[in-house]
Short mmCIF file of C-alpha atoms in Angstrom, two decimals:
data_model
loop_
_atom_site.label_atom_id
_atom_site.label_comp_id
_atom_site.label_asym_id
_atom_site.label_seq_id
_atom_site.Cartn_x
_atom_site.Cartn_y
_atom_site.Cartn_z
CA MET D 1 17.56 6.71 -26.69
CA LYS D 2 18.55 9.29 -24.36
CA LYS D 3 18.19 10.25 -20.50
CA ILE D 4 15.67 13.23 -19.36
CA ASP D 5 15.07 14.04 -16.90
CA HIS D 6 12.10 12.96 -15.04
CA LYS D 7 10.41 16.65 -13.81
CA ILE D 8 11.18 17.88 -17.40
CA LEU D 9 9.24 14.59 -18.96
CA GLU D 10 6.37 14.94 -17.22
CA ILE D 11 5.97 18.74 -18.02
CA LYS D 12 6.18 17.67 -21.49
CA ILE D 13 4.21 14.66 -21.58
CA LYS D 14 1.27 16.53 -19.73
CA GLU D 15 1.34 19.17 -22.26
CA CYS D 16 1.22 16.88 -25.30
CA LEU D 17 -2.13 15.42 -23.70
CA ILE D 18 -3.44 18.76 -23.42
CA LYS D 19 -2.42 19.38 -27.47
CA ASN D 20 -4.21 16.64 -28.15
CA GLY D 21 -7.69 16.91 -26.50
CA ALA D 22 -6.84 15.70 -23.02
CA ASN D 23 -8.15 18.30 -19.62
CA ASP D 24 -6.49 19.50 -17.04
CA PHE D 25 -6.41 16.94 -15.05
CA SER D 26 -6.65 13.70 -17.06
CA ALA D 27 -3.14 15.20 -18.90
CA GLU D 28 -2.05 15.19 -15.24
CA SER D 29 -3.31 12.44 -13.92
CA VAL D 30 -1.22 10.31 -16.85
CA SER D 31 1.61 11.93 -16.94
CA LYS D 32 2.44 11.41 -13.70
CA GLY D 33 1.69 8.15 -13.72
CA LEU D 34 3.44 6.58 -17.21
CA VAL D 35 6.52 9.05 -15.48
CA GLU D 36 6.69 7.75 -11.88
CA THR D 37 6.10 4.04 -13.14
CA SER D 38 9.48 4.25 -15.45
CA LEU D 39 11.37 5.90 -13.01
CA ARG D 40 10.51 2.55 -10.53
CA GLY D 41 11.42 0.97 -13.55
CA VAL D 42 8.64 -0.95 -15.10
CA ASP D 43 9.54 0.26 -18.48
CA SER D 44 6.70 -1.99 -20.19
CA HIS D 45 3.68 0.13 -18.05
CA GLY D 46 5.49 3.76 -18.82
CA ILE D 47 6.44 5.95 -21.09
CA ARG D 48 6.14 3.42 -24.01
CA LEU D 49 2.34 3.54 -23.79
CA LEU D 50 2.24 7.59 -25.07
CA PRO D 51 2.01 6.78 -28.90
CA HIS D 52 -0.86 4.39 -28.01
CA TYR D 53 -2.33 6.77 -25.44
CA ILE D 54 -2.18 9.51 -27.68
CA ASN D 55 -3.56 6.97 -30.38
CA ALA D 56 -6.68 6.12 -28.20
CA LEU D 57 -7.29 9.96 -27.05
CA LYS D 58 -7.11 10.91 -31.38
CA ASN D 59 -9.43 8.14 -32.04
CA GLY D 60 -11.65 8.49 -29.62
CA ARG D 61 -11.00 5.69 -27.96
CA ILE D 62 -10.12 7.96 -24.75
CA ASN D 63 -12.60 10.82 -23.81
CA GLY D 64 -10.29 13.39 -22.79
CA ASN D 65 -12.54 15.11 -21.17
CA PRO D 66 -14.65 13.59 -19.12
CA LYS D 67 -16.85 13.74 -16.00
CA LEU D 68 -16.16 12.05 -13.36
CA GLU D 69 -19.55 10.65 -11.60
CA VAL D 70 -19.72 10.03 -8.47
CA ILE D 71 -22.84 7.02 -7.85
CA ASN D 72 -23.62 7.92 -3.94
CA THR D 73 -24.93 4.34 -3.02
CA PHE D 74 -23.51 4.08 0.39
CA PRO D 75 -21.98 6.38 2.53
CA ALA D 76 -18.11 4.25 1.64
CA PHE D 77 -18.79 2.36 -1.17
CA VAL D 78 -19.15 4.15 -3.56
CA GLY D 79 -18.85 3.77 -8.14
CA LEU D 80 -16.97 6.52 -9.99
CA ASP D 81 -18.32 6.18 -13.53
CA ALA D 82 -15.06 7.25 -15.64
CA ASP D 83 -17.21 8.33 -18.67
CA ASN D 84 -14.46 6.31 -21.02
CA GLY D 85 -12.24 8.77 -19.56
CA PHE D 86 -8.38 8.05 -19.77
CA GLY D 87 -7.74 4.99 -16.40
CA HIS D 88 -5.46 6.98 -14.83
CA ALA D 89 -7.80 10.07 -13.86
CA ALA D 90 -10.78 7.21 -12.51
CA GLY D 91 -7.94 5.89 -10.43
CA PHE D 92 -6.17 9.02 -8.90
CA LYS D 93 -9.74 10.42 -8.64
CA SER D 94 -10.97 7.67 -7.51
CA ILE D 95 -7.62 7.81 -4.46
CA GLU D 96 -8.77 11.01 -4.09
CA ILE D 97 -12.83 9.55 -3.12
CA GLY D 98 -11.68 6.55 -0.36
CA MET D 99 -8.72 8.78 1.51
CA ASP D 100 -11.69 11.29 1.87
CA LEU D 101 -14.07 8.59 3.37
CA ALA D 102 -12.04 6.56 4.88
CA ASN D 103 -10.76 10.19 6.89
CA LYS D 104 -15.26 8.99 8.19
CA TYR D 105 -15.40 5.94 8.23
CA GLY D 106 -12.08 4.58 8.71
CA ILE D 107 -12.46 2.39 5.62
CA SER D 108 -14.07 2.97 1.55
CA ALA D 109 -14.53 1.02 -1.56
CA ILE D 110 -14.77 2.67 -5.12
CA SER D 111 -16.30 0.35 -7.82
CA VAL D 112 -14.49 2.30 -10.77
CA PHE D 113 -17.16 1.75 -14.70
CA ASN D 114 -17.06 2.82 -18.08
CA SER D 115 -12.81 3.50 -17.64
CA SER D 116 -9.63 2.10 -19.68
CA HIS D 117 -6.53 1.04 -19.40
CA PRO D 118 -5.45 2.43 -15.88
CA GLY D 119 -1.25 1.80 -16.48
CA ALA D 120 1.02 0.34 -13.20
CA MET D 121 -1.55 0.60 -10.36
CA ALA D 122 1.51 1.03 -7.88
CA SER D 123 0.62 4.78 -9.03
CA PHE D 124 -3.07 4.67 -7.49
CA SER D 125 -1.91 2.99 -3.84
CA LEU D 126 1.36 4.91 -3.41
CA LYS D 127 -1.05 7.69 -3.37
CA ALA D 128 -2.80 6.98 -0.63
CA ALA D 129 -0.12 5.29 1.28
CA ARG D 130 1.99 8.80 0.94
CA ASN D 131 -0.83 10.31 2.53
CA GLY D 132 -0.92 7.55 5.31
CA PHE D 133 -3.44 5.09 4.62
CA CYS D 134 -3.38 1.38 3.43
CA SER D 135 -4.43 0.70 0.14
CA PHE D 136 -5.40 -2.49 -2.24
CA SER D 137 -6.09 -1.52 -6.13
CA PHE D 138 -7.52 -4.06 -8.97
CA THR D 139 -8.36 -3.60 -12.31
CA HIS D 140 -9.33 -6.51 -15.31
CA ALA D 141 -7.45 -6.89 -18.60
CA ASP D 142 -7.53 -8.35 -22.16
CA SER D 143 -7.86 -12.45 -22.20
CA LEU D 144 -4.43 -13.39 -21.96
CA LEU D 145 -3.55 -15.64 -18.96
CA LYS D 146 -3.77 -19.52 -20.26
CA SER D 147 -6.85 -20.76 -18.29
CA TYR D 148 -5.44 -23.88 -15.97
CA GLY D 149 -6.58 -26.89 -18.04
CA GLY D 150 -7.31 -25.10 -21.41
CA LYS D 151 -4.74 -24.27 -23.96
CA SER D 152 -6.06 -21.09 -24.49
CA SER D 153 -6.95 -17.54 -22.27
CA PHE D 154 -10.73 -16.75 -21.05
CA PHE D 155 -8.80 -14.00 -17.91
CA GLY D 156 -6.36 -10.76 -18.11
CA THR D 157 -3.02 -10.45 -16.52
CA ASN D 158 -5.71 -8.51 -13.54
CA PRO D 159 -2.84 -7.32 -11.52
CA ILE D 160 -3.25 -6.72 -7.43
CA CYS D 161 -1.56 -4.31 -6.14
CA PHE D 162 -1.55 -3.42 -2.16
CA ALA D 163 0.34 -0.54 0.16
CA ALA D 164 1.35 0.73 3.26
CA PRO D 165 3.06 3.84 4.27
CA ARG D 166 5.81 3.31 6.52
CA LYS D 167 8.15 5.30 8.89
CA ASN D 168 10.80 7.31 7.38
CA GLU D 169 10.30 6.23 4.21
CA GLU D 170 8.83 5.22 1.08
CA PRO D 171 5.56 2.79 1.38
CA PHE D 172 5.57 -0.97 0.85
CA CYS D 173 4.23 -1.88 -1.70
CA VAL D 174 3.17 -5.17 -3.72
CA ASP D 175 1.75 -4.82 -7.40
CA MET D 176 1.69 -7.70 -9.65
CA ALA D 177 0.27 -9.86 -12.22
CA PRO D 178 -1.20 -13.31 -11.56
CA THR D 179 1.02 -14.17 -14.41
CA PHE D 180 5.20 -14.20 -14.74
CA ILE D 181 5.14 -11.39 -16.99
CA PRO D 182 2.61 -8.84 -18.04
CA TRP D 183 1.35 -8.85 -21.85
CA ASN D 184 3.78 -6.28 -22.58
CA LYS D 185 6.85 -7.47 -21.51
CA ILE D 186 5.47 -9.49 -24.92
CA LEU D 187 5.32 -6.06 -26.64
CA GLU D 188 8.68 -5.08 -25.38
CA SER D 189 10.45 -8.49 -26.37
CA LYS D 190 9.21 -7.67 -30.17
CA GLU D 191 10.23 -4.76 -30.45
CA LYS D 192 13.87 -5.39 -28.95
CA ASN D 193 13.93 -8.80 -30.67
CA GLU D 194 14.82 -10.66 -27.51
CA THR D 195 13.49 -14.55 -26.37
CA LEU D 196 11.62 -14.66 -23.59
CA LYS D 197 12.64 -16.63 -20.65
CA ASP D 198 11.42 -20.20 -20.71
CA ASN D 199 8.01 -21.00 -19.43
CA VAL D 200 5.86 -17.53 -19.51
CA ALA D 201 3.79 -17.66 -22.42
CA VAL D 202 2.57 -20.61 -24.93
CA ASP D 203 1.60 -20.35 -28.51
CA ALA D 204 -1.90 -21.39 -30.48
CA GLU D 205 -1.83 -25.04 -29.43
CA GLY D 206 -0.79 -23.84 -25.55
CA ASN D 207 2.17 -25.45 -25.32
CA PRO D 208 5.42 -22.97 -23.81
CA THR D 209 7.23 -20.99 -26.72
CA ASN D 210 10.34 -18.64 -25.87
CA ASN D 211 9.60 -16.90 -29.11
CA PRO D 212 7.35 -13.13 -28.57
CA GLU D 213 6.02 -13.66 -32.02
CA LYS D 214 4.31 -16.98 -31.61
CA ALA D 215 2.83 -16.22 -28.17
CA LYS D 216 -1.06 -16.50 -27.08
CA ALA D 217 -1.18 -16.45 -23.78
CA LEU D 218 1.15 -15.60 -20.47
CA LEU D 219 1.30 -18.43 -18.18
CA GLY D 220 0.02 -18.12 -14.22
CA ILE D 221 2.10 -18.38 -10.68
CA GLY D 222 1.54 -21.42 -9.16
CA ASN D 223 -0.30 -22.23 -13.06
CA TYR D 224 -4.18 -22.65 -10.63
CA LYS D 225 -3.26 -20.38 -8.14
CA GLY D 226 -2.19 -17.41 -10.61
CA PHE D 227 -5.27 -18.38 -12.78
CA ALA D 228 -7.81 -18.03 -9.22
CA LEU D 229 -5.91 -14.75 -8.03
CA ALA D 230 -6.78 -13.50 -11.62
CA SER D 231 -10.77 -14.92 -11.34
CA MET D 232 -11.07 -13.11 -8.24
CA VAL D 233 -9.92 -9.47 -9.59
CA GLU D 234 -12.06 -10.28 -12.64
CA VAL D 235 -15.01 -10.47 -10.30
CA LEU D 236 -13.98 -7.30 -8.34
CA CYS D 237 -13.59 -5.57 -11.84
CA SER D 238 -16.33 -6.16 -14.39
CA THR D 239 -18.99 -8.69 -11.96
CA LEU D 240 -19.38 -5.57 -9.03
CA SER D 241 -18.86 -2.64 -11.54
CA GLY D 242 -21.26 -4.71 -14.50
CA MET D 243 -18.42 -4.01 -17.44
CA PRO D 244 -17.98 -7.20 -19.37
CA PHE D 245 -15.59 -9.96 -18.54
CA GLY D 246 -12.38 -11.81 -20.15
CA PRO D 247 -12.55 -13.14 -23.58
CA HIS D 248 -16.04 -10.22 -23.98
CA ILE D 249 -13.63 -6.72 -23.11
CA PRO D 250 -12.20 -5.30 -26.38
CA SER D 251 -8.28 -6.17 -26.77
CA MET D 252 -6.79 -3.08 -26.55
CA TYR D 253 -4.39 -3.48 -29.02
CA GLY D 254 -6.47 -5.48 -30.88
CA SER D 255 -9.96 -3.80 -31.91
CA SER D 256 -10.87 -0.90 -33.24
CA ILE D 257 -9.16 2.46 -31.72
CA GLU D 258 -12.47 3.86 -31.85
CA GLN D 259 -13.96 1.50 -29.64
CA ASN D 260 -14.85 2.09 -26.05
CA ARG D 261 -13.17 -0.49 -23.72
CA ASN D 262 -15.99 -0.42 -20.87
CA LEU D 263 -13.45 -1.48 -18.53
CA GLY D 264 -13.10 -1.87 -14.25
CA GLN D 265 -11.15 -1.19 -11.56
CA PHE D 266 -11.45 -1.55 -7.57
CA TYR D 267 -10.30 0.54 -5.20
CA LEU D 268 -10.09 -0.11 -1.38
CA VAL D 269 -8.89 2.22 1.12
CA PHE D 270 -8.57 1.93 5.08
CA ARG D 271 -6.81 3.50 8.32
CA ASN D 272 -3.91 2.03 9.76
CA ASP D 273 -5.11 3.06 13.17
CA VAL D 274 -7.93 0.15 14.40
CA ASN D 275 -6.29 -1.22 16.68
CA ILE D 276 -3.05 1.05 17.54
CA HIS D 277 -1.35 4.41 16.87
CA SER D 278 -0.98 5.00 12.92
CA ASP D 279 2.63 6.37 14.62
CA VAL D 280 3.02 2.70 15.80
CA PHE D 281 1.85 0.67 12.51
CA ASN D 282 4.40 3.29 10.28
CA GLU D 283 7.27 2.12 12.78
CA ALA D 284 6.47 -1.42 12.83
CA LEU D 285 6.77 -1.78 8.61
CA LYS D 286 9.87 -0.29 8.93
CA ILE D 287 10.84 -2.71 12.07
CA MET D 288 10.08 -5.54 9.84
CA SER D 289 10.83 -4.25 6.21
CA ASP D 290 14.54 -3.56 7.84
CA GLU D 291 14.53 -7.68 9.52
CA VAL D 292 13.88 -9.31 6.23
CA ARG D 293 16.86 -6.73 4.61
CA GLU D 294 19.17 -7.87 7.51
CA GLN D 295 19.06 -11.60 6.84
CA ASP D 296 21.92 -14.06 5.73
CA PRO D 297 21.40 -13.96 1.89
CA ASN D 298 21.54 -17.10 -0.50
CA ASN D 299 23.53 -15.15 -2.58
CA LYS D 300 26.22 -12.65 -1.28
CA ASN D 301 25.47 -11.03 -4.90
CA GLN D 302 22.26 -10.51 -3.77
CA PRO D 303 20.51 -9.38 -0.79
CA VAL D 304 17.41 -10.22 0.95
CA LEU D 305 14.93 -7.48 -0.42
CA MET D 306 11.34 -6.72 0.36
CA PRO D 307 8.45 -5.48 -2.13
CA ASN D 308 9.26 -2.10 -3.68
CA ASP D 309 12.90 -2.11 -2.84
CA PRO D 310 13.96 -2.73 -6.71
CA GLN D 311 11.75 -0.33 -7.68
CA ILE D 312 12.79 1.98 -4.71
CA ILE D 313 16.18 1.69 -6.70
CA PHE D 314 15.71 1.90 -9.58
CA SER D 315 13.80 5.31 -9.04
CA LYS D 316 17.15 6.30 -6.73
CA GLU D 317 19.32 5.92 -10.11
CA ARG D 318 16.69 7.37 -13.09
CA GLU D 319 16.33 10.07 -10.30
CA LYS D 320 20.11 11.28 -10.83
CA LYS D 321 20.13 9.76 -14.76
CA GLY D 322 17.27 10.43 -15.45
CA ILE D 323 14.99 8.26 -17.70
CA PRO D 324 15.85 6.84 -20.85
CA VAL D 325 13.71 7.66 -23.88
CA MET D 326 12.90 6.54 -27.33
CA LYS D 327 13.17 8.40 -30.12
CA ASN D 328 9.53 7.67 -30.93
CA ILE D 329 8.54 9.06 -27.76
CA LEU D 330 11.03 12.09 -27.69
CA ASP D 331 10.03 13.25 -31.27
CA LEU D 332 6.02 13.15 -29.67
CA ILE D 333 7.02 15.22 -26.66
CA SER D 334 9.05 17.48 -28.89
CA ILE D 335 12.46 16.97 -27.48
CA GLU D 336 15.33 16.87 -29.31
#
């Protein structure tokens, strides 16, 4: 394990992607998304995914040179055909389209189809927030969340993300799966030979397990509530986009690497000055955040934090010391 500066890492990953058949926009989107995610400490969805993406690119699952076509169905609500390209490229393109439309109409929505795994959704909503917009980002995923009252899974670990701008600091951001952990955390635990926490995963019989090798599905937060949230995201990302749902989605790791996954995403971008000036919104959110942080902690060693605070802390630390990179990634991007 070696620590590499995030700027160098982004350049090297982009070069690697271009070398393996990705166009400039796709390569830049993926490198930016992966590095920012690792910078924020979300290692399960960061640079560790690069070998899988390269494999998918080389074997035809992902189109490295997609024609991202906008379907202008309604003035402020459009479709985006991702042409089986990288989900990161579709995500950043959607936010660009969304900000342009929201500037004109106040709000916009983008329904993406024929896409692939987009990584961490925070990358997209944070881009909008850093440009002064509020944004929701959603994607569906493999059937891995245990159904309420069932032994097995139907819906995926379908994440929900929302970000909004704040005065003089990084945006407010919530990026969460409806499960206690993402499935990539199971894979990460296998790699590190770690035991899972209690009550986060179940085996083939629907019983809780701490063994990542036996894990077959994940438990939803609040049980029924997590299941319900996942179903809502599924409607937005598959029923709305015309893409397959739940168990009909080709598995990220279990299906042929030559098979397109046909994923959908959904993005909502809107201005924050519908009732008040944007500056007033940004300042109010800053004041709210500070007041939450100033509350008396239950544990003196653990301060009260707002959502995204842990990721901001991680980012500052890794900006100084670099991002830990495993040897297989270093070899892939030609860093000794």
